[in-house]
């Protein structure tokens, strides 16, 4: 089967291409990239002027909730949400029930992903058994089963000794540790950023340094061990400064930022709706200086990846008082509109940098085959209409959960089609 993507603008940073190129897909791979390619029996996908053709987007931080919490999301509904959001691959965190600390769980997730046949799914294994922070999980067996990184995400690795051992073992296996940075003694029972808005609303605060203290500790351990450390969902300006300094010293440290942390601030705690549980996430929405620091990091290269931290929760779980609601929001289907509207159209970054953050760098950090439209690479491709306006409708999301603070927002930047292994797995209805 042959497919020709004809027209539009190709943005392929990994191969230094940006311009009017057609892409011929054959047997699930990129067969040719060139100008004015002949159809030659291929099915033709007409890419309209102004649309961009990019290497498939990769979200390196999602929660698919299966096994154990299928009322929030399943591998099938999560990957349906992923491809509707332009993602051809996702890395899923191990805080399922049971925790993914065993090849049996990794196998199950991979089997469910193959059955769904939508986005590629790369499991992230737990650092410790049950993510309890006591005993290291069987990292080698998990790597062999298909895990691409290790993390106790949802919880920090509390002791420096366990983090040291994890970095040492992961480094021998050639994979990174993804670090959920949080000093739990400083976080306490906080529910929102420790600042003016939380104080005004009577919410207990979580200071930015509850994050950055652990970022600094784990950078020190990465430098001690030579292991690769990836800081998840960076939200505090102090954390970003630590990563920037570490990179300048040549440490093997990378980091990601979630769209809500470069779009929203803790002002959303009070308006338009006070105590809206859809603005409760961990790490919390921080103050304007933190949000601005995230944007600066996205612009200057300190930030490697944009990852959504897609965290589905059932409506009933979020329909409680702010203190009792679970942390997290869904993010897969709002990411591209937010990136294009708030970063690209706002003149902060160009389309090329956006694709580095959403595809090239996640592939590099996790050692995945994607992030490139080189001839011979898997035909994982996303087509985006940067100028098309979309209005987010929570009820219409493909995700099983609808917990988004962006309901009703109109944004410029839409996913037109998502192609995985040469198959069109998502196409926007006209
Ligand atoms: Zn986390």
CSV table of N, CA and C in Angstrom, one decimal, residues 48 56 123 143 152 184 203 214 216 290 321 330 339 341 367 382 403 415:
chain,number,residue,atom,x,y,z
A,48,UNK,N,-3.2,20.8,2.2
A,48,UNK,CA,-3.5,22.2,1.7
A,48,UNK,C,-2.4,23.2,2.0
A,56,UNK,N,5.9,12.4,13.5
A,56,UNK,CA,4.8,12.1,14.5
A,56,UNK,C,5.2,12.6,15.8
A,123,UNK,N,5.9,1.7,27.5
A,123,UNK,CA,5.8,1.7,28.9
A,123,UNK,C,7.0,2.3,29.6
A,143,UNK,N,13.3,-3.6,31.2
A,143,UNK,CA,13.9,-3.1,29.9
A,143,UNK,C,13.7,-4.1,28.8
A,152,UNK,N,9.2,6.6,39.3
A,152,UNK,CA,8.1,6.3,40.3
A,152,UNK,C,7.1,7.4,40.2
A,184,UNK,N,8.4,15.7,49.9
A,184,UNK,CA,7.1,15.5,50.5
A,184,UNK,C,7.0,16.2,51.9
A,203,UNK,N,-6.3,28.1,50.7
A,203,UNK,CA,-5.8,26.8,50.3
A,203,UNK,C,-4.4,26.6,50.8
A,214,UNK,N,14.5,18.8,45.2
A,214,UNK,CA,14.8,17.5,44.7
A,214,UNK,C,15.4,17.5,43.3
A,216,UNK,N,17.6,19.6,42.4
A,216,UNK,CA,19.1,19.9,42.7
A,216,UNK,C,19.7,18.6,43.3
A,290,UNK,N,7.0,32.2,37.4
A,290,UNK,CA,7.4,30.8,37.1
A,290,UNK,C,6.9,30.5,35.6
A,321,UNK,N,-15.0,18.9,47.0
A,321,UNK,CA,-14.3,20.2,47.3
A,321,UNK,C,-12.8,20.1,46.9
A,330,UNK,N,-6.6,16.2,31.9
A,330,UNK,CA,-6.3,15.5,30.6
A,330,UNK,C,-5.5,16.5,29.7
A,339,UNK,N,0.1,24.9,22.1
A,339,UNK,CA,1.5,25.2,21.7
A,339,UNK,C,1.5,26.2,20.5
A,341,UNK,N,-1.1,28.3,19.5
A,341,UNK,CA,-1.7,29.5,19.8
A,341,UNK,C,-0.8,30.4,20.7
A,367,UNK,N,15.3,7.5,23.4
A,367,UNK,CA,15.9,6.5,22.5
A,367,UNK,C,14.9,5.8,21.6
A,382,UNK,N,2.5,13.5,11.5
A,382,UNK,CA,1.4,14.4,11.9
A,382,UNK,C,1.2,15.5,10.9
A,403,UNK,N,-11.7,16.1,32.3
A,403,UNK,CA,-11.2,17.0,33.2
A,403,UNK,C,-10.1,18.0,32.6
A,415,UNK,N,-4.9,19.8,14.7
A,415,UNK,CA,-4.4,18.6,14.1
A,415,UNK,C,-5.3,18.1,13.0
